CSV table of C-alpha atoms in Angstrom, one decimal:
chain,number,residue,atom,x,y,z
G,1,PHE,CA,40.2,8.1,-8.3
G,2,GLY,CA,41.4,4.7,-7.0
G,3,SER,CA,41.9,3.8,-3.4
G,4,SER,CA,41.8,6.3,-0.6
G,5,HIS,CA,45.5,5.8,0.0
G,6,PHE,CA,46.3,6.6,-3.7
G,7,SER,CA,44.0,9.6,-3.7
G,8,ALA,CA,45.7,11.0,-0.6
G,9,ARG,CA,49.1,10.7,-2.3
G,10,LEU,CA,47.8,12.3,-5.5
G,11,PHE,CA,46.4,15.2,-3.6
G,12,ALA,CA,49.6,15.7,-1.7
G,13,PHE,CA,51.6,15.5,-5.0
G,14,CYS,CA,49.3,18.2,-6.5
G,15,GLY,CA,49.8,20.4,-3.5
G,16,TRP,CA,46.1,20.5,-2.6
G,17,ARG,CA,45.5,21.5,0.9
G,18,SER,CA,43.3,19.5,3.3
G,19,SER,CA,41.0,22.5,3.7
G,20,ALA,CA,40.3,22.6,0.0
G,21,MET,CA,39.5,18.9,0.1
G,22,ALA,CA,37.2,19.4,3.0
G,23,ALA,CA,35.4,22.2,1.2
G,24,MET,CA,35.0,20.1,-1.9
G,25,TRP,CA,33.4,17.2,0.0
G,26,ALA,CA,31.2,19.7,1.9
G,27,VAL,CA,29.9,21.1,-1.3
G,28,SER,CA,29.3,17.6,-2.7
G,29,ARG,CA,27.4,16.6,0.4
G,30,HIS,CA,25.4,19.9,0.3
G,31,MET,CA,24.4,19.2,-3.3
G,32,ARG,CA,23.3,15.6,-2.5
G,33,GLN,CA,21.3,16.8,0.4
G,34,ALA,CA,19.7,19.6,-1.6
G,35,ALA,CA,18.7,17.1,-4.3
G,36,SER,CA,17.2,14.8,-1.6
G,37,ARG,CA,15.3,17.7,-0.2
G,38,HIS,CA,14.0,18.6,-3.6
G,39,ALA,CA,12.9,15.1,-4.4
G,40,LEU,CA,11.2,14.8,-1.0
G,41,LEU,CA,9.4,18.1,-1.4
G,42,CYS,CA,8.1,17.1,-4.8
G,43,SER,CA,6.7,13.8,-3.4
G,44,ARG,CA,5.1,15.6,-0.5
G,45,THR,CA,3.7,18.3,-2.7
G,46,LEU,CA,1.9,15.7,-4.8
G,47,ALA,CA,0.6,13.9,-1.7
G,48,THR,CA,-1.8,16.6,-0.5
G,49,SER,CA,-5.6,16.3,-0.8
G,50,GLU,CA,-5.8,20.0,-1.1
G,51,THR,CA,-4.9,20.0,-4.8
G,52,ALA,CA,-7.6,21.6,-6.9
G,53,ILE,CA,-9.4,19.1,-9.1
G,54,ALA,CA,-10.9,20.5,-12.3
G,55,TRP,CA,-12.7,17.3,-13.3
G,56,PRO,CA,-14.9,15.7,-12.2
G,57,ARG,CA,-17.1,18.3,-10.5
G,58,PRO,CA,-18.1,17.9,-6.9
G,59,GLY,CA,-20.9,15.3,-6.6
G,60,ARG,CA,-19.8,13.6,-9.9
G,61,VAL,CA,-17.4,11.0,-8.5
G,62,GLY,CA,-18.7,7.8,-6.8
G,63,MET,CA,-17.2,4.9,-4.8
G,64,ILE,CA,-18.7,1.5,-4.6
G,65,GLY,CA,-17.4,-0.5,-1.6
G,66,VAL,CA,-16.7,1.6,1.5
G,67,GLY,CA,-14.7,-0.8,3.6
G,68,GLN,CA,-11.1,-0.3,4.7
G,69,LEU,CA,-9.8,0.8,1.3
G,70,GLY,CA,-13.0,2.5,0.1
G,71,SER,CA,-13.5,4.6,3.2
G,72,ALA,CA,-9.9,5.8,3.1
G,73,VAL,CA,-10.2,6.9,-0.5
G,74,VAL,CA,-13.5,8.6,0.2
G,75,GLY,CA,-11.8,10.5,3.1
G,76,ASN,CA,-9.3,11.9,0.6
G,77,LEU,CA,-12.0,12.8,-1.9
G,78,LEU,CA,-13.9,14.6,0.9
G,79,ARG,CA,-10.8,16.6,1.9
G,80,ALA,CA,-10.6,17.7,-1.7
G,81,GLY,CA,-14.2,19.0,-1.6
G,82,LEU,CA,-15.4,16.5,-4.2
G,83,GLU,CA,-18.6,15.4,-2.3
G,84,PRO,CA,-18.4,11.8,-3.4
G,85,VAL,CA,-21.5,9.6,-4.0
G,86,LEU,CA,-21.4,6.3,-2.1
G,87,HIS,CA,-22.8,2.8,-2.3
G,88,ASP,CA,-22.1,-0.3,-0.4
G,89,ALA,CA,-24.0,-3.6,-0.4
G,90,LYS,CA,-24.0,-3.6,3.5
G,91,GLY,CA,-26.2,-0.6,3.5
G,92,ARG,CA,-26.4,3.1,4.2
G,93,GLU,CA,-25.7,2.8,7.9
G,94,LEU,CA,-22.1,1.7,7.2
G,95,VAL,CA,-21.3,5.1,5.6
G,96,ARG,CA,-23.3,7.4,7.9
G,97,PRO,CA,-20.1,9.1,9.3
G,98,LEU,CA,-19.0,9.9,5.8
G,99,LEU,CA,-22.4,11.2,4.8
G,100,ALA,CA,-22.2,13.6,7.7
G,101,GLN,CA,-18.9,14.9,6.2
G,102,GLY,CA,-20.4,15.8,2.9
G,103,ALA,CA,-20.8,12.5,0.9
G,104,SER,CA,-24.2,11.4,-0.5
G,105,TRP,CA,-25.8,8.0,-0.8
G,106,ALA,CA,-26.9,6.1,-3.9
G,107,PRO,CA,-29.5,3.3,-3.4
G,108,SER,CA,-27.9,1.1,-6.1
G,109,PRO,CA,-24.7,0.9,-8.3
G,110,ARG,CA,-26.9,1.9,-11.3
G,111,ALA,CA,-28.1,5.0,-9.4
G,112,LEU,CA,-24.5,5.9,-8.6
G,113,ALA,CA,-23.3,5.5,-12.1
G,114,GLU,CA,-26.2,7.6,-13.5
G,115,ARG,CA,-25.0,10.6,-11.3
G,116,CYS,CA,-21.2,10.2,-11.8
G,117,ASP,CA,-18.5,10.9,-14.4
G,118,VAL,CA,-16.1,8.7,-12.5
G,119,VAL,CA,-17.1,5.4,-10.8
G,120,MET,CA,-14.6,3.9,-8.5
G,121,THR,CA,-14.7,0.4,-7.1
G,122,GLY,CA,-12.9,-0.9,-4.0
G,123,LEU,CA,-14.3,-4.4,-3.3
G,124,PRO,CA,-12.9,-7.5,-1.7
G,125,ARG,CA,-13.2,-10.2,-4.4
G,126,PRO,CA,-13.7,-10.5,-8.1
G,127,GLU,CA,-17.3,-11.8,-7.7
G,128,HIS,CA,-18.2,-8.6,-5.7
G,129,VAL,CA,-16.9,-6.4,-8.5
G,130,SER,CA,-18.9,-8.4,-11.1
G,131,ALA,CA,-22.0,-8.1,-8.9
G,132,ALA,CA,-21.6,-4.4,-8.6
G,133,MET,CA,-21.2,-4.0,-12.3
G,134,GLY,CA,-24.3,-6.2,-13.0
G,135,ILE,CA,-22.7,-9.1,-14.8
G,136,GLY,CA,-22.1,-12.7,-13.9
G,137,GLU,CA,-24.1,-15.4,-12.3
G,138,GLY,CA,-26.8,-14.1,-9.9
G,139,ALA,CA,-26.1,-10.4,-10.6
G,140,ASN,CA,-28.9,-7.9,-11.0
G,141,ALA,CA,-28.1,-6.5,-14.4
G,142,GLU,CA,-30.8,-3.9,-14.2
G,143,GLU,CA,-29.3,-2.3,-11.1
G,144,GLY,CA,-25.6,-2.7,-11.9
G,145,VAL,CA,-23.1,0.0,-12.8
G,146,LEU,CA,-23.2,-0.9,-16.5
G,147,ALA,CA,-26.9,-0.2,-16.7
G,148,GLY,CA,-26.3,3.4,-15.6
G,149,LEU,CA,-22.8,4.1,-16.9
G,150,GLN,CA,-22.7,7.3,-19.0
G,151,PRO,CA,-20.8,7.6,-22.3
G,152,GLY,CA,-17.5,9.4,-21.7
G,153,ALA,CA,-17.4,8.3,-18.0
G,154,VAL,CA,-14.4,6.5,-16.5
G,155,TRP,CA,-14.4,3.4,-14.3
G,156,ILE,CA,-11.4,3.2,-11.9
G,157,GLU,CA,-10.9,-0.2,-10.3
G,158,HIS,CA,-9.0,0.1,-7.0
G,159,SER,CA,-9.7,-3.5,-6.0
G,160,THR,CA,-7.1,-6.2,-6.0
G,161,THR,CA,-8.9,-8.7,-8.1
G,162,ASP,CA,-8.7,-11.3,-10.9
G,163,PHE,CA,-7.0,-10.0,-14.1
G,164,ASN,CA,-9.3,-11.9,-16.4
G,165,ASN,CA,-12.4,-10.7,-14.7
G,166,THR,CA,-11.2,-7.1,-14.8
G,167,ALA,CA,-10.5,-7.5,-18.6
G,168,ARG,CA,-14.0,-8.8,-19.2
G,169,ILE,CA,-15.5,-5.9,-17.4
G,170,ARG,CA,-13.3,-3.5,-19.2
G,171,GLU,CA,-14.8,-4.7,-22.5
G,172,GLU,CA,-18.3,-4.1,-21.3
G,173,VAL,CA,-17.4,-0.7,-20.0
G,174,GLU,CA,-15.8,0.4,-23.4
G,175,ARG,CA,-18.8,-1.1,-25.3
G,176,ARG,CA,-20.9,1.6,-23.6
G,177,GLY,CA,-18.6,4.4,-24.6
G,178,ALA,CA,-16.8,4.7,-21.3
G,179,LYS,CA,-13.2,4.1,-20.3
G,180,ALA,CA,-11.5,1.8,-17.8
G,181,VAL,CA,-8.5,2.3,-15.5
G,182,ALA,CA,-7.1,-0.4,-13.3
G,183,ALA,CA,-5.4,1.2,-10.3
G,184,PRO,CA,-4.8,-1.2,-7.4
G,185,LEU,CA,-3.2,0.6,-4.4
G,186,THR,CA,-0.2,-0.6,-2.4
G,187,GLY,CA,1.9,0.6,0.5
G,188,GLY,CA,-0.2,0.0,3.6
G,189,MET,CA,-3.6,1.2,4.8
G,190,GLN,CA,-2.1,3.7,7.2
G,191,ILE,CA,-0.4,5.4,4.3
G,192,LEU,CA,-3.6,5.5,2.2
G,193,LYS,CA,-5.4,7.3,5.0
G,194,VAL,CA,-3.0,10.3,4.7
G,195,GLY,CA,-3.0,10.3,0.9
G,196,LYS,CA,0.5,8.9,0.3
G,197,MET,CA,-0.2,5.5,-1.2
G,198,VAL,CA,1.3,4.0,-4.3
G,199,ALA,CA,-0.9,3.3,-7.3
G,200,LEU,CA,-0.1,0.7,-9.9
G,201,VAL,CA,-1.9,2.0,-13.0
G,202,GLY,CA,-2.9,0.3,-16.3
G,203,SER,CA,-4.7,2.6,-18.8
G,204,ASP,CA,-4.4,4.2,-22.1
G,205,GLU,CA,-2.4,7.4,-21.9
G,206,GLU,CA,-5.2,9.9,-22.6
G,207,THR,CA,-7.5,8.5,-20.0
G,208,PHE,CA,-4.6,8.2,-17.5
G,209,GLN,CA,-3.8,11.9,-17.8
G,210,LYS,CA,-7.4,12.7,-17.3
G,211,VAL,CA,-7.8,10.8,-14.0
G,212,LYS,CA,-4.2,11.3,-12.7
G,213,PRO,CA,-5.1,14.2,-10.4
G,214,LEU,CA,-8.0,12.3,-9.0
G,215,ILE,CA,-5.9,9.1,-8.3
G,216,SER,CA,-3.2,11.3,-6.8
G,217,LEU,CA,-5.4,12.4,-4.0
G,218,SER,CA,-4.9,9.0,-2.4
G,219,ALA,CA,-1.8,7.8,-4.3
G,220,PRO,CA,0.5,10.5,-5.6
G,221,ARG,CA,3.2,7.9,-6.2
G,222,ILE,CA,2.1,6.4,-9.5
G,223,VAL,CA,3.7,3.5,-11.3
G,224,ARG,CA,2.6,3.2,-14.9
G,225,CYS,CA,2.2,-0.5,-15.8
G,226,GLY,CA,1.2,-0.2,-19.4
G,227,GLU,CA,-2.2,-0.3,-21.0
G,228,PHE,CA,-4.1,-2.8,-18.8
G,229,GLY,CA,-3.5,-5.9,-16.8
G,230,HIS,CA,0.1,-6.0,-15.6
G,231,GLU,CA,-0.8,-3.7,-12.7
G,232,THR,CA,-3.0,-6.3,-11.2
G,233,VAL,CA,-0.3,-9.0,-11.6
G,234,VAL,CA,2.3,-6.8,-9.9
G,235,LYS,CA,-0.1,-6.0,-7.0
G,236,ILE,CA,-1.0,-9.7,-6.4
G,237,LEU,CA,2.7,-10.6,-6.4
G,238,SER,CA,3.5,-7.8,-3.9
G,239,ASN,CA,1.0,-9.2,-1.5
G,240,MET,CA,2.1,-12.7,-2.0
G,241,LEU,CA,5.7,-11.7,-0.9
G,242,CYS,CA,4.3,-10.0,2.1
G,243,ALA,CA,2.5,-13.2,3.1
G,244,VAL,CA,5.7,-15.2,2.9
G,245,GLN,CA,7.4,-12.6,5.2
G,246,ASP,CA,4.5,-12.7,7.7
G,247,CYS,CA,4.8,-16.4,8.0
G,248,ALA,CA,8.6,-16.3,8.3
G,249,MET,CA,8.7,-13.5,10.9
G,250,GLY,CA,7.1,-15.4,13.7
G,251,GLU,CA,9.6,-18.3,13.4
G,252,ALA,CA,12.6,-16.0,13.4
G,253,MET,CA,11.2,-13.9,16.3
G,254,MET,CA,10.6,-17.0,18.4
G,255,ILE,CA,14.1,-18.4,17.8
G,256,ALA,CA,15.5,-15.1,19.0
G,257,LYS,CA,13.2,-15.0,22.1
G,258,LYS,CA,14.1,-18.6,23.1
G,259,SER,CA,17.8,-17.7,22.6
G,260,GLY,CA,17.5,-14.9,25.1
G,261,VAL,CA,17.9,-12.1,22.5
G,262,ASP,CA,16.3,-8.8,23.5
G,263,MET,CA,13.3,-8.3,21.2
G,264,LYS,CA,13.8,-4.6,20.6
G,265,LEU,CA,17.5,-5.3,19.8
G,266,LEU,CA,16.3,-7.9,17.3
G,267,PHE,CA,13.9,-5.4,15.6
G,268,ASP,CA,16.5,-2.7,15.4
G,269,ALA,CA,19.3,-5.0,14.2
G,270,ILE,CA,17.2,-6.6,11.4
G,271,ARG,CA,16.2,-3.1,10.2
G,272,VAL,CA,19.8,-2.4,9.2
G,273,SER,CA,20.5,-6.0,8.0
G,274,SER,CA,19.9,-7.8,4.7
G,275,GLY,CA,16.9,-9.6,6.2
G,276,ASN,CA,14.9,-6.4,6.5
G,277,SER,CA,11.5,-5.8,4.8
G,278,PHE,CA,8.5,-3.5,4.8
G,279,CYS,CA,6.6,-6.1,6.7
G,280,TRP,CA,9.3,-6.5,9.3
G,281,GLU,CA,9.4,-2.7,9.9
G,282,THR,CA,5.6,-2.2,10.0
G,283,GLU,CA,4.2,-5.4,11.4
G,284,PHE,CA,6.7,-6.4,14.1
G,285,ALA,CA,4.9,-4.0,16.4
G,286,ARG,CA,1.5,-5.6,15.7
G,287,ALA,CA,2.7,-8.8,17.3
G,288,PHE,CA,3.5,-6.8,20.5
G,289,ASP,CA,0.2,-4.8,20.7
G,290,GLY,CA,-1.7,-8.1,20.5
G,291,THR,CA,-3.7,-7.2,17.4
G,292,TYR,CA,-1.7,-8.9,14.6
G,293,PHE,CA,-3.7,-6.5,12.5
G,294,PRO,CA,-2.0,-4.0,10.1
G,295,ASP,CA,-5.4,-2.9,8.7
G,296,PHE,CA,-5.5,-6.0,6.5
G,297,THR,CA,-7.3,-9.3,7.3
G,298,ALA,CA,-6.0,-12.8,7.0
G,299,GLU,CA,-9.0,-13.5,4.6
G,300,MET,CA,-7.8,-10.7,2.3
G,301,MET,CA,-4.3,-12.1,2.3
G,302,ALA,CA,-5.5,-15.6,1.6
G,303,LYS,CA,-7.6,-14.2,-1.3
G,304,ASP,CA,-4.5,-12.6,-2.9
G,305,ILE,CA,-2.5,-15.8,-2.5
G,306,GLU,CA,-5.4,-17.7,-4.2
G,307,LEU,CA,-5.4,-15.2,-7.1
G,308,GLY,CA,-1.6,-15.7,-7.4
G,309,GLN,CA,-2.0,-19.5,-7.4
G,310,GLY,CA,-4.6,-19.2,-10.2
G,311,LEU,CA,-2.1,-17.2,-12.3
G,312,ALA,CA,0.6,-19.8,-11.5
G,313,ARG,CA,-1.5,-22.7,-12.6
G,314,LYS,CA,-2.4,-20.9,-15.8
G,315,LEU,CA,1.3,-20.2,-16.5
G,316,GLY,CA,2.7,-23.5,-15.4
G,317,VAL,CA,4.7,-22.1,-12.5
G,318,PRO,CA,5.2,-24.4,-9.4
G,319,MET,CA,4.1,-22.9,-6.1
G,320,LEU,CA,6.0,-24.9,-3.5
G,321,MET,CA,6.6,-22.0,-1.2
G,322,HIS,CA,3.3,-20.2,-1.6
G,323,GLY,CA,1.4,-23.4,-1.5
G,324,GLN,CA,2.7,-23.9,2.1
G,325,VAL,CA,1.9,-20.2,2.9
G,326,ALA,CA,-1.6,-20.7,1.7
G,327,GLN,CA,-2.0,-23.6,4.1
G,328,ILE,CA,-0.7,-21.6,7.0
G,329,TYR,CA,-3.2,-18.9,6.4
G,330,GLU,CA,-6.0,-21.4,6.1
G,331,ALA,CA,-4.9,-22.9,9.5
G,332,CYS,CA,-4.9,-19.4,11.0
G,333,MET,CA,-8.3,-18.5,9.7
G,334,ALA,CA,-9.7,-21.8,11.1
G,335,LYS,CA,-8.2,-21.2,14.5
G,336,TYR,CA,-8.5,-17.4,14.9
G,337,GLY,CA,-11.2,-16.3,12.5
G,338,ARG,CA,-11.2,-15.0,8.9
G,339,ASP,CA,-11.2,-11.4,10.2
G,340,SER,CA,-8.0,-11.8,12.2
G,341,GLY,CA,-5.1,-9.7,11.0
G,342,SER,CA,-2.8,-10.7,8.3
G,343,THR,CA,0.1,-10.9,10.7
G,344,ILE,CA,-1.7,-13.7,12.5
G,345,PRO,CA,0.8,-16.4,11.5
G,346,VAL,CA,3.1,-15.0,14.2
G,347,ARG,CA,0.5,-16.0,16.8
G,348,LEU,CA,0.3,-19.5,15.3
G,349,VAL,CA,4.0,-19.9,16.2
G,350,GLU,CA,3.5,-18.5,19.7
G,351,ASP,CA,0.7,-20.9,20.4
G,352,ALA,CA,2.7,-23.9,19.0
G,353,CYS,CA,5.6,-23.0,21.4
G,354,GLY,CA,3.4,-22.1,24.3
G,355,GLU,CA,5.2,-18.8,24.7
G,356,ALA,CA,4.3,-15.2,24.0
G,357,LEU,CA,6.8,-13.1,22.1
G,358,CYS,CA,5.7,-9.9,23.8
G,359,ASP,CA,7.3,-8.6,27.0
G,360,GLU,CA,6.7,-5.5,29.0
G,361,LYS,CA,9.9,-3.8,27.9
G,362,THR,CA,9.2,-4.2,24.2
G,363,ARG,CA,5.6,-3.2,24.6
G,364,GLU,CA,6.7,0.0,26.3
G,365,ALA,CA,9.1,0.7,23.4
G,366,PHE,CA,6.3,0.5,20.9
G,367,LYS,CA,3.5,2.1,22.8
G,368,ASP,CA,3.4,5.4,20.8
G,369,TRP,CA,5.1,4.0,17.7
G,370,THR,CA,3.8,4.8,14.3
G,371,TYR,CA,5.3,5.3,10.8
G,372,THR,CA,5.1,7.0,7.5
G,373,THR,CA,6.9,6.3,4.2
G,374,GLU,CA,9.0,8.2,1.6
G,375,ILE,CA,10.3,7.2,-1.8
G,376,VAL,CA,14.1,7.5,-1.4
G,377,ASP,CA,16.3,7.0,-4.5
G,378,GLY,CA,13.5,5.0,-6.0
G,379,SER,CA,12.9,2.7,-3.1
G,380,TYR,CA,10.0,2.6,-0.6
G,381,THR,CA,11.4,3.6,2.8
G,382,VAL,CA,9.7,3.3,6.2
G,383,VAL,CA,10.2,6.4,8.5
G,384,HIS,CA,9.5,5.5,12.1
G,385,GLN,CA,7.9,8.0,14.4
G,386,ASN,CA,7.7,8.2,18.2
G,387,TYR,CA,10.3,5.5,18.5
G,388,ASP,CA,13.8,5.5,20.0
G,389,ASN,CA,16.3,5.2,17.1
G,390,PRO,CA,19.6,3.7,18.2
G,391,PHE,CA,21.2,4.3,14.8
G,392,SER,CA,21.2,8.1,14.7
G,393,ASP,CA,25.0,8.0,14.9
G,394,ILE,CA,25.5,5.7,11.9
G,395,GLY,CA,22.9,7.1,9.5
G,396,HIS,CA,21.2,10.3,8.6
G,397,ALA,CA,17.6,11.5,8.9
G,398,LEU,CA,15.5,12.5,6.0
G,399,PRO,CA,15.3,16.3,5.5
G,400,GLN,CA,12.3,17.9,7.3
G,401,LYS,CA,9.5,19.6,5.4
């Protein structure tokens, strides 16, 4: 139909009664809500770590690199009863709590690969991945993954790393009769810990189907990115955009504060405005709890910007914006430390203005705040928890489980 006025006249002409129209819209609304509930149920069903895994057998999957990302993935493997084998260059003491939960330790990457049908890596930088695999300058080839990798095994790369380096390692993996899957994870560490991450996956189809249930324990929301390589580009670009938002947030927040705008009002208003973003919804609170740390360090963010700049140079793309963002993160790391949180550019603005953004009222509003996420109509949606929602009268809540 055309305009609502024309529709009303047409209904009157046809003799339709208002009650019939109301029933029609009610049925339509019910169908939409039912579809939404079905889609939500499907996503949540996939997100469980209780799913039975037929392959690999318990004790035959390993993780090299047990930091923020690796330990969260290992937690999901443990909940599925897979008894993962662990190795980290920082030593056994780092993973002692995970060993107490049923994981086991391998003294070297080679020893881990010799025991496993699936070898996962979750390491900070390309050179760390190369060292674990046993290739590159200074690497111990005799104790690397490639020295112990079994024919028919699968290497799953969860790190956000250099595309060219990953491609070189893939060649070495396949030369030994094994397969490679690039599967960087995105969506926030808090979401990874509960097994609801997004995986950007590059792999041949047969291997992908083989490891899909395993990847789904941590990341049931899988985006296929072709054979190999594009998934890494997409992940790097995603983090680069987050870096820009982290730098812009502090400036916008300080303008509002100095203008006398209530900070909780600012947060809520932007959430339903065109300036909203995942970083705004999930990192605003980190400026008010004083951590500036959304489970991701400034050093890791700077690394991803560096990887993006490398791609840009290779492809001849100017980096006026991200060049400035890279400098901001370098300044933050010099002033606050490389392990400071990736939201730290907000503090740089606070210090430059000599004024803290946080106030007692806003701190109280966020004291119990947390969040989860859902995929709604194809978009990543933040669902706030333990937070007063002022928009309940103009929106609708997602259906409950």
